[in-house]
Amino acid sequence: MQRLPLLCLVFFFFLQLTTPASAQKPIEGGSANKKAQNAYQEGLKYIQARDFEKALASFNDAVKRDSTFGEAYLEAAGLYRILQKEEEAYQYFRRGLAKMDLKPGRSADYYNYADLAFARGQYDQASTYYQHYIQFGKKNSRQMQRAVQQLENAKFAQNAIKTPVDFKPQPLGEGVNKFNLQYSPVLTADQQALLFTARNGSGELDDENLYLASRKDGQWQAAVPISEAINSELNEGAASFSGDGRVLVFTSCNRQDSYGSCDLYISYREGNEWSKPKNMGRTVNTASWDSQPSLSADGRTIYFASNRKGGQGGEDLWMTKQQDDGNWSLPVNLGPKVNTPGRENSPFLHASGNTLYFATDGLQGMGGLDLFKVNREQNGWGTPQNMGYPLNTHRDESSIFISPDNKTGYYSGQAVAGTKAEVALLQFEVPEVWKSKTIASFAQGRVFDAVTKKPLKATVQVYDLDSAGVISQQVNSDGTSGAYTIVLNQKQRYALYVTAPNHVLESRHIAATSTSAPLALDFYLQPLNKGAKAVLSNIFFDTGKAELRPESQTELNKIFQFLKANPRIQVEIAGHTDNVGQPAANQKLSEARAKAVVKYLVSKGAPASIFQAKGYGQTQPDAPNTSEENRQLNRRIEMRIL
């Protein structure tokens, strides 16, 4: 090796001493500032010693001394991320990467920064750095697959923001939004009662309880605790109740009778009193997290979220039904069309039963949990649809409610100005794209004993006449008031039956044209005595014929069940007509129709000896034959106790 002359070495050393550090050209991302470099090296040593706080102090000192020191920003960003200080991590990645050239060795930084930007709704930045990671990152890795998916999510979010859904939420009154946090709104079918969960504080240790608000003259009154029988020193939340507000299912955690961290509990209301909540048992609850129930309109089906084994991912949606003996079935997973490897929760089943709303982070969305809707199809649930911006954002969204008539929606959102609420309940006019596929209405009334006029506890069953033998709903009338509420989907025909022990069955036909508005239907059940009778409203014949139409089977089977439950009675099946046509022909037709009903019941197994079939023709009209509506009332089959 050739040695430099001594004079040259002295001159080189002199230059090193006399040239200012700030005049040196730094390497890309580094610093020429000696004190900044020293602080940076000191930070690296603290990292090796696992003293992250001192390491952060050193890196912050480095960037304070040289604001262009990209490597120091990135080292600090990584530490902030480890310490779960994500806002600081985001800011430091942003500053550091802006000072660095693109290089394959920084792919992990690109990925982490893209995630942080996406989580803040900074979709442009997220897209740019996901693309950088896709360019330089490890192919066929989980991170690469996720980066590709997140890039598509960012594109979806950018497009959603450009094409927002017309959504103008308004806060409910201060009588409702009087707590620090209020969320998970649910309403009765008539929209006159609102159930929700609330906390006076915002911490996890603050007590969580259930509250009810009633509507009077179109205004929500001050919310009150649901009941001392329900609320306790433990947390009660994420609740749902049936369309009549008489079946309540809610979530509570860490109770003495719990099977897991959180379980589902059920309570029933009679009059104004709620029963003591009961754990729904090992069939429904598990050692896992079981929460966020949504009841069907009749309170006999529950959709809920759980992270139990056997699902598609971490948290899935499950469904259980109440069986004829009152027990609940083993929950069934909703399957891969709804559930994903991600998280699904906050289910809400529309009163019609034909649309499910839920939150997930496993489908294309805007970040975190987005709200989706999915319609019921012939072979199960269809394809979920993201509900779009501005309902969905980069934050977690959950707990939405759409009224049966599809007109009004409710959800929990950000703070209301001028109130103490951090999270408030809001309502909105439902945009067309968010509506359930089916509009629902309801029927309300009371059930009485026809003789005493006292309220009766009765079973009210609703059958879909277009699906022979399929029960649509089943509720009980209140034993104190006799009140009941059922939900009816518009443009559907129903057969309605009201039964009570020691009383004659009542039958009612609900035409498709009658379901466009709420119905008021009271029932007076006759005691099971001689002479008591009931009109069989869902037995159908073609004009002038005595052959039973197929949709008559629902009613005929109900009559058979009634007779089987009361084996000692004998009955007359009577046919009646209107006054159109010749009296003799009407007499003959009415008798033939009565005999057709008896023949069917005997074929099912009823003893022929308990029947009398008789035709009365047009001689006993139920109403004057002055209109088509009245004539229809006169064309009837009656059952009378002998």
XYZ file of C-alpha atoms in Angstrom:
642
model
C 0.000 0.000 0.000
C 1.423 3.392 -0.978
C 1.815 5.732 2.006
C 0.637 9.367 1.771
C 3.279 12.007 2.340
C 3.285 13.350 5.913
C 2.356 16.857 4.729
C -0.814 15.532 3.050
C -1.908 13.678 6.180
C -1.473 16.780 8.332
C -3.436 18.843 5.842
C -6.314 16.245 5.762
C -6.501 16.161 9.587
C -6.587 19.956 9.683
C -9.507 20.021 7.292
C -11.456 17.590 9.498
C -11.017 19.838 12.512
C -11.842 23.079 10.778
C -14.834 22.019 8.613
C -18.174 22.559 10.523
C -20.317 19.417 11.040
C -23.293 21.201 9.547
C -21.443 21.569 6.300
C -21.015 17.798 5.878
C -23.324 16.108 3.377
C -25.449 13.579 5.377
C -26.361 10.154 4.081
C -30.019 9.779 2.997
C -32.250 9.683 6.083
C -29.373 10.328 8.412
C -27.882 13.440 9.952
C -24.611 15.330 9.709
C -25.222 16.884 13.091
C -22.840 15.194 15.547
C -25.019 15.808 18.588
C -28.060 14.450 16.717
C -26.032 11.410 15.695
C -24.892 10.848 19.275
C -28.451 11.060 20.563
C -29.530 8.587 17.893
C -26.781 6.100 18.818
C -27.680 6.509 22.473
C -31.295 5.664 21.613
C -30.199 2.462 19.867
C -28.306 1.409 22.992
C -31.375 2.026 25.149
C -33.418 -0.156 22.795
C -30.946 -2.991 23.303
C -31.330 -2.476 27.044
C -35.166 -2.570 26.633
C -35.486 0.908 28.140
C -37.938 2.296 25.629
C -38.774 5.503 27.455
C -35.138 6.629 27.515
C -34.732 5.476 23.933
C -37.678 7.670 22.904
C -36.192 10.609 24.793
C -32.922 10.147 22.876
C -34.611 9.913 19.467
C -36.713 12.965 20.229
C -33.523 14.798 21.176
C -32.027 13.721 17.851
C -34.919 15.086 15.760
C -34.980 18.245 17.874
C -31.370 18.853 16.932
C -31.938 17.885 13.291
C -35.502 17.986 11.986
C -34.442 16.184 8.799
C -33.194 13.082 10.663
C -35.520 10.522 9.033
C -34.032 7.423 10.663
C -34.559 8.874 14.132
C -38.209 9.575 13.344
C -38.712 5.996 12.177
C -36.994 4.466 15.217
C -39.208 6.594 17.471
C -42.308 5.637 15.416
C -41.581 1.959 15.932
C -41.242 2.441 19.681
C -44.468 4.450 19.930
C -46.211 1.632 18.112
C -44.824 -0.955 20.551
C -46.058 1.219 23.428
C -49.502 1.430 21.735
C -49.261 5.184 21.344
C -50.610 5.032 17.843
C -51.213 8.721 17.222
C -47.556 9.493 18.008
C -46.487 6.505 15.888
C -48.545 7.802 12.963
C -47.068 11.312 13.175
C -43.477 10.069 13.400
C -43.865 7.615 10.518
C -45.383 10.417 8.445
C -42.503 12.781 9.141
C -39.784 10.178 8.811
C -40.906 8.539 5.578
C -41.324 11.942 3.920
C -37.577 12.391 4.330
C -36.558 8.982 2.936
C -36.145 7.522 -0.517
C -38.099 4.393 -1.423
C -36.154 1.232 -0.569
C -37.108 -2.454 -0.220
C -35.597 -2.587 3.255
C -38.259 -0.209 4.574
C -41.252 -2.290 3.457
C -42.257 -2.995 7.071
C -42.386 0.751 7.747
C -44.557 1.246 4.673
C -46.959 -1.438 5.866
C -47.186 -0.095 9.420
C -47.653 3.492 8.303
C -50.320 2.491 5.775
C -52.247 0.703 8.557
C -52.035 3.737 10.825
C -53.127 6.080 8.047
C -56.053 3.810 7.091
C -57.194 3.648 10.729
C -57.423 7.453 10.707
C -59.336 7.695 7.478
C -56.291 9.013 5.595
C -57.097 6.843 2.611
C -54.838 8.637 0.104
C -51.754 8.133 2.288
C -52.796 4.567 3.081
C -53.196 3.738 -0.617
C -49.777 5.157 -1.477
C -47.923 3.195 1.182
C -49.850 -0.056 0.694
C -48.726 0.208 -2.923
C -45.116 0.716 -1.775
C -45.380 -2.348 0.421
C -46.887 -4.392 -2.415
C -43.921 -3.332 -4.563
C -41.232 -4.233 -2.034
C -42.788 -6.598 0.524
C -42.503 -10.354 0.789
C -44.695 -12.025 -1.818
C -47.339 -14.608 -0.796
C -47.119 -13.562 2.858
C -50.128 -12.846 5.068
C -49.081 -9.204 5.193
C -49.010 -9.071 1.410
C -52.502 -10.571 1.159
C -53.789 -8.111 3.717
C -52.083 -5.153 2.019
C -53.799 -6.035 -1.257
C -57.150 -6.288 0.552
C -56.602 -3.026 2.415
C -55.714 -1.258 -0.812
C -59.089 -2.346 -2.209
C -60.762 -1.154 1.007
C -59.089 2.225 0.651
C -60.331 2.513 -2.935
C -63.838 1.554 -1.777
C -63.705 4.168 1.001
C -62.502 6.902 -1.349
C -65.358 6.152 -3.737
C -67.891 5.979 -0.874
C -66.862 9.447 0.298
C -67.333 10.772 -3.234
C -70.841 9.239 -3.404
C -72.300 9.682 0.116
C -75.688 8.361 1.167
C -78.192 11.096 2.010
C -78.140 10.726 5.778
C -79.124 13.505 8.189
C -79.245 12.208 11.781
C -80.830 14.279 14.519
C -80.338 13.718 18.264
C -83.215 12.518 20.398
C -84.268 14.859 23.199
C -82.342 15.567 26.390
C -84.712 13.317 28.283
C -83.086 10.419 26.433
C -79.571 11.766 25.911
C -79.014 12.625 29.571
C -76.192 10.174 30.260
C -72.528 10.200 29.352
C -73.012 7.243 27.025
C -76.237 5.839 25.554
C -76.309 3.189 22.856
C -77.943 0.006 21.450
C -81.435 1.447 20.751
C -84.404 -0.925 20.214
C -88.087 0.016 19.764
C -91.401 -1.772 20.043
C -93.322 -2.492 16.834
C -95.602 0.505 17.401
C -92.540 2.738 18.053
C -93.975 4.005 21.321
C -91.297 2.577 23.624
C -87.513 2.851 23.327
C -85.090 0.533 25.111
C -81.387 1.382 25.333
C -78.217 0.911 27.373
C -76.583 3.812 29.230
C -73.669 4.713 31.484
C -73.181 7.855 33.554
C -69.413 7.574 33.104
C -67.258 6.599 30.149
C -64.983 4.070 31.842
C -65.270 0.300 31.701
C -65.884 0.183 35.459
C -68.864 2.557 35.293
C -72.205 0.836 35.869
C -74.127 -0.106 32.736
C -77.930 -0.298 32.960
C -81.044 -0.566 30.795
C -83.461 2.333 30.363
C -86.892 2.849 28.819
C -88.334 5.985 27.250
C -91.941 6.328 26.114
C -93.315 8.524 23.348
C -96.155 10.909 24.156
C -97.700 13.258 21.603
C -94.798 12.506 19.287
C -92.141 13.451 21.860
C -89.806 11.168 23.801
C -90.319 11.467 27.534
C -87.518 11.259 30.113
C -85.929 7.818 30.213
C -86.328 5.753 33.383
C -84.621 2.552 34.606
C -86.378 -0.444 33.111
C -86.914 -2.231 36.428
C -85.284 -2.952 39.766
C -85.743 -6.600 38.877
C -83.433 -6.118 35.851
C -80.835 -3.467 36.726
C -78.324 -4.340 39.434
C -74.874 -3.403 40.707
C -73.537 -5.537 37.858
C -73.589 -4.444 34.218
C -76.719 -5.025 32.126
C -76.481 -4.024 28.484
C -76.677 -4.872 24.780
C -80.374 -5.707 25.131
C -83.263 -6.446 22.799
C -86.978 -6.937 23.252
C -89.836 -8.356 21.233
C -92.207 -6.283 19.124
C -94.725 -6.129 21.975
C -92.018 -5.162 24.496
C -92.844 -8.135 26.724
C -89.840 -10.433 26.144
C -86.430 -9.056 27.099
C -83.018 -10.598 26.396
C -79.887 -8.816 27.557
C -76.196 -9.388 28.216
C -74.578 -9.515 31.639
C -71.064 -10.544 32.567
C -69.378 -12.286 35.484
C -72.535 -13.156 37.408
C -72.535 -15.996 39.888
C -74.671 -18.107 37.551
C -72.631 -17.285 34.410
C -71.184 -20.020 32.238
C -68.648 -17.712 30.579
C -67.370 -14.152 30.592
C -70.685 -12.786 29.296
C -74.012 -14.633 28.986
C -77.510 -13.999 27.658
C -80.335 -13.572 30.198
C -84.092 -13.541 29.585
C -87.011 -11.908 31.390
C -90.768 -11.655 30.711
C -93.156 -8.800 31.492
C -96.667 -9.356 32.861
C -98.551 -6.120 33.346
C -95.871 -3.672 34.480
C -93.702 -6.244 36.273
C -90.638 -7.966 34.883
C -89.739 -11.460 36.009
C -86.394 -12.174 37.648
C -83.819 -12.536 34.831
C -82.842 -16.110 34.106
C -79.627 -17.334 32.514
C -80.599 -18.913 29.182
C -78.668 -22.041 30.071
C -75.885 -24.181 28.672
C -77.721 -24.856 25.431
C -77.469 -21.170 24.475
C -74.547 -19.873 26.571
C -71.020 -21.254 26.605
C -67.743 -20.641 28.410
C -67.028 -18.106 25.648
C -68.296 -14.555 25.133
C -72.027 -14.558 24.257
C -73.570 -11.128 23.775
C -75.507 -8.547 21.719
C -78.847 -10.329 21.186
C -81.507 -9.321 18.684
C -85.011 -10.753 19.140
C -87.452 -11.479 16.359
C -90.760 -9.609 16.482
C -92.482 -12.440 18.370
C -89.578 -12.996 20.768
C -89.077 -16.623 19.703
C -85.870 -16.289 17.675
C -82.600 -14.746 18.865
C -79.638 -13.649 16.770
C -76.510 -12.932 18.812
C -72.721 -12.565 18.658
C -70.304 -15.092 20.136
C -66.653 -16.076 19.882
C -67.420 -19.727 20.674
C -65.766 -22.583 18.829
C -67.141 -23.763 15.520
C -67.464 -20.386 13.832
C -65.919 -18.801 10.765
C -63.679 -16.405 12.705
C -63.117 -14.676 16.025
C -66.640 -13.344 16.586
C -69.561 -14.741 14.605
C -73.332 -14.356 14.448
C -75.452 -17.264 15.708
C -79.174 -18.005 15.889
C -81.379 -19.959 18.311
C -85.157 -20.601 18.264
C -87.640 -21.289 21.005
C -89.195 -24.711 20.537
C -92.775 -25.798 21.219
C -91.829 -27.020 24.700
C -90.438 -23.581 25.593
C -86.775 -24.625 25.470
C -84.272 -22.987 23.159
C -82.571 -24.861 20.335
C -78.826 -25.377 20.000
C -77.524 -22.196 18.315
C -76.691 -22.411 14.608
C -73.912 -20.425 12.937
C -75.212 -18.103 10.196
C -72.576 -19.447 7.838
C -69.915 -18.022 5.510
C -72.227 -15.697 3.584
C -72.588 -13.561 6.715
C -69.681 -14.589 8.938
C -66.033 -14.082 7.931
C -62.598 -14.792 9.438
C -62.914 -11.305 10.950
C -65.347 -9.998 13.560
C -69.132 -9.928 13.240
C -71.331 -8.437 15.939
C -74.262 -6.117 16.752
C -76.947 -8.039 14.815
C -80.357 -6.434 14.341
C -83.174 -8.412 12.739
C -85.774 -6.166 11.105
C -89.335 -6.700 12.366
C -90.252 -8.233 9.007
C -87.683 -10.974 9.601
C -86.424 -10.533 6.033
C -83.422 -8.225 6.516
C -80.506 -8.516 8.927
C -78.255 -5.593 9.830
C -74.880 -6.237 11.468
C -71.335 -4.927 11.931
C -68.189 -6.569 10.568
C -64.563 -5.815 9.769
C -64.257 -8.903 7.577
C -65.899 -7.503 4.431
C -64.896 -4.629 2.180
C -65.354 -1.449 4.155
C -63.999 1.836 5.377
C -62.019 0.568 8.361
C -62.852 -0.953 11.711
C -66.386 -2.299 12.033
C -68.738 -1.201 9.261
C -72.505 -1.660 9.219
C -73.957 -3.987 6.575
C -77.421 -5.181 5.560
C -78.308 -8.542 4.057
C -81.655 -9.777 2.761
C -83.193 -13.180 3.283
C -83.521 -15.201 0.098
C -85.119 -18.548 -0.718
C -82.010 -20.520 0.199
C -80.850 -18.422 3.148
C -79.114 -15.076 3.457
C -77.942 -13.252 0.354
C -74.842 -11.111 -0.185
C -74.219 -8.439 2.509
C -74.090 -4.822 1.320
C -71.992 -2.108 2.967
C -74.312 0.716 4.083
C -71.828 3.326 2.919
C -70.603 6.754 3.984
C -71.237 8.793 6.139
C -72.849 6.162 8.374
C -69.676 4.099 8.043
C -66.312 5.750 8.608
C -62.797 4.666 9.582
C -64.097 4.238 13.149
C -66.069 1.290 14.550
C -69.816 1.508 13.870
C -72.500 -0.642 15.473
C -76.053 -0.899 16.845
C -78.529 0.350 14.268
C -82.330 -0.035 14.333
C -84.738 0.416 11.399
C -88.435 0.807 12.180
C -90.891 -1.836 10.870
C -92.324 0.629 8.325
C -88.791 1.446 7.052
C -89.318 5.151 7.678
C -87.181 5.922 10.739
C -83.794 4.677 11.865
C -81.983 4.956 15.195
C -78.338 4.545 16.125
C -75.682 5.705 18.570
C -73.287 8.363 17.344
C -70.931 11.127 18.378
C -71.578 13.745 21.013
C -74.466 16.172 20.859
C -73.357 19.798 21.203
C -74.490 21.441 24.411
C -75.090 18.208 26.338
C -72.964 16.003 28.573
C -73.278 13.079 26.165
C -70.124 11.683 24.603
C -72.144 9.083 22.688
C -75.786 9.919 21.989
C -78.871 8.342 20.436
C -79.899 9.823 17.093
C -82.708 9.237 14.624
C -82.853 9.679 10.864
C -85.110 9.284 7.871
C -84.126 5.953 6.330
C -82.534 6.309 2.865
C -83.956 4.017 0.212
C -80.778 1.904 -0.006
C -80.908 1.107 3.729
C -84.518 -0.042 3.879
C -85.490 -3.630 4.600
C -86.668 -5.581 1.577
C -90.068 -5.893 3.301
C -92.221 -3.204 4.883
C -93.906 -4.348 8.086
C -96.926 -3.072 9.961
C -98.604 -4.415 13.071
C -101.891 -5.362 14.673
C -102.726 -4.613 18.280
C -105.660 -5.358 20.476
C -106.862 -7.150 23.590
C -108.274 -10.586 24.332
C -111.271 -10.963 26.652
C -113.591 -13.633 27.957
C -116.808 -13.100 25.985
C -118.993 -13.641 29.067
C -117.123 -11.975 31.938
C -115.412 -9.363 29.713
C -112.255 -9.892 31.765
C -108.822 -9.883 30.060
C -107.517 -13.287 29.044
C -104.017 -14.685 28.734
C -104.239 -16.296 25.305
C -101.966 -17.615 22.574
C -102.045 -15.585 19.367
C -100.674 -17.412 16.321
C -100.152 -16.001 12.846
C -99.771 -18.236 9.796
C -98.604 -17.217 6.342
C -101.383 -18.445 4.050
C -99.050 -18.560 1.066
C -96.797 -21.067 2.871
C -99.153 -23.804 4.041
C -98.640 -24.769 7.658
C -95.813 -22.261 8.296
C -96.297 -20.294 11.482
C -95.124 -16.731 11.070
C -95.444 -15.571 14.683
C -96.651 -16.678 18.067
C -97.158 -14.360 21.049
C -99.095 -14.438 24.302
C -101.529 -11.755 25.307
C -100.816 -10.079 28.628
C -102.589 -11.874 31.457
C -103.249 -8.582 33.260
C -104.496 -6.405 30.420
C -105.179 -8.915 27.647
C -103.051 -6.779 25.304
C -101.080 -8.261 22.413
C -99.050 -6.987 19.440
C -98.174 -8.888 16.283
C -96.130 -7.780 13.265
C -97.584 -8.182 9.763
C -95.578 -7.880 6.559
C -97.252 -5.849 3.883
C -98.780 -7.593 0.858
C -99.016 -10.961 2.625
C -102.148 -12.943 3.528
C -102.410 -14.261 7.053
C -104.550 -16.612 9.093
C -104.748 -15.490 12.712
C -105.795 -17.771 15.597
C -106.445 -16.945 19.226
C -106.754 -19.777 21.745
C -107.050 -20.043 25.515
C -107.770 -23.030 27.776
C -111.505 -23.851 28.095
C -112.458 -21.407 25.345
C -113.487 -21.815 21.715
C -110.810 -21.038 19.151
C -111.173 -17.704 17.316
C -110.160 -17.417 13.679
C -109.527 -14.278 11.623
C -108.472 -13.727 8.014
C -106.118 -10.825 7.267
C -106.102 -9.934 3.586
C -102.983 -8.648 1.854
C -104.707 -5.296 1.310
C -105.274 -4.918 5.073
C -101.579 -4.907 5.997
C -100.678 -1.456 4.666
C -101.567 0.243 7.969
C -101.772 -0.761 11.655
C -104.827 -2.819 12.614
C -106.864 -2.780 15.823
C -108.256 -6.269 16.525
C -109.918 -7.225 19.799
C -111.060 -10.788 20.490
C -113.814 -12.090 22.771
C -113.333 -15.819 23.299
C -116.424 -17.795 24.184
C -116.188 -20.277 27.053
C -116.343 -23.895 25.968
C -120.070 -24.277 26.657
C -123.012 -25.608 24.687
C -124.046 -23.167 21.980
C -120.681 -21.406 21.763
C -119.595 -20.915 18.174
C -116.833 -19.490 16.031
C -116.587 -18.440 12.394
C -113.893 -20.358 10.501
C -112.482 -17.446 8.523
C -109.740 -19.196 6.564
C -111.636 -21.961 4.765
C -111.808 -21.213 1.058
C -113.900 -22.504 -1.859
C -114.099 -21.417 -5.453
C -117.330 -19.630 -6.391
C -120.230 -22.052 -6.596
C -118.083 -25.068 -5.664
C -117.654 -27.259 -2.598
C -114.042 -28.424 -3.151
C -111.672 -27.116 -0.475
C -108.879 -24.938 -1.812
C -105.306 -25.853 -0.713
C -104.860 -22.776 1.506
C -107.755 -24.068 3.651
C -105.484 -26.728 5.155
C -103.971 -24.320 7.681
C -107.354 -23.661 9.269
C -108.576 -27.225 8.980
C -105.469 -28.469 10.769
C -105.962 -25.895 13.543
C -109.557 -27.103 14.002
C -108.319 -30.692 14.181
C -105.810 -29.704 16.896
C -108.573 -27.909 18.802
C -110.816 -30.969 18.676
C -107.968 -33.240 19.687
C -107.282 -31.025 22.721
C -110.984 -31.175 23.663
C -111.986 -34.795 22.930
C -115.284 -34.733 24.837
C -117.036 -32.074 22.781
C -119.318 -32.556 19.812
C -119.656 -29.916 17.130
C -121.842 -28.785 14.314
C -120.080 -27.669 11.140
C -122.480 -25.288 9.437
C -122.326 -23.861 5.919
C -123.804 -20.464 5.006
C -124.131 -18.481 1.746
C -125.135 -15.015 0.627
C -128.401 -14.376 -1.232
C -126.965 -14.455 -4.742
C -128.576 -17.261 -6.735
C -131.531 -19.557 -6.066
C -132.278 -20.434 -2.400
C -132.423 -24.159 -3.138
C -129.056 -24.106 -4.878
C -127.559 -22.110 -2.019
C -128.952 -24.608 0.480
C -127.412 -27.506 -1.394
C -124.042 -25.725 -1.797
C -123.824 -24.798 1.897
C -124.499 -28.371 2.976
C -121.928 -29.761 0.521
C -119.297 -27.376 1.859
C -120.024 -28.347 5.475
C -119.685 -32.021 4.545
C -116.356 -31.312 2.791
C -114.967 -29.814 6.015
C -116.134 -32.787 8.092
C -114.713 -35.233 5.558
C -111.268 -33.599 5.816
C -111.291 -33.610 9.634
C -112.306 -37.265 9.729
C -109.514 -38.081 7.276
C -107.064 -36.528 9.746
C -108.286 -38.844 12.511
C -111.205 -37.054 14.164
C -114.102 -39.431 15.085
C -116.994 -39.087 12.632
C -119.434 -39.473 15.553
C -118.606 -36.020 17.004
C -119.768 -34.149 13.905
C -123.002 -32.862 12.460
C -122.721 -31.279 9.023
C -125.542 -28.925 8.175
C -126.246 -26.342 5.488
C -128.287 -23.223 6.172
C -128.029 -21.628 2.737
C -128.934 -17.952 2.827
C -131.316 -18.182 5.779
C -128.953 -16.959 8.531
C -127.019 -13.958 7.195
C -124.413 -12.430 9.480
C -124.889 -9.009 7.834
C -127.349 -7.438 5.384
C -126.617 -8.547 1.821
C -126.263 -4.936 0.696
C -122.595 -4.900 -0.305
C -119.904 -7.255 -1.526
C -118.124 -6.895 1.812
C -121.239 -7.974 3.700
C -121.960 -10.799 1.281
C -118.453 -12.078 1.890
C -119.199 -12.167 5.620
C -122.284 -14.227 4.887
C -120.366 -16.793 2.826
C -118.923 -18.658 5.786
C -118.360 -21.902 7.664
C -119.158 -21.928 11.391
C -118.340 -24.362 14.170
C -120.845 -24.632 17.056
C -120.468 -26.613 20.281
C -123.370 -29.069 20.725
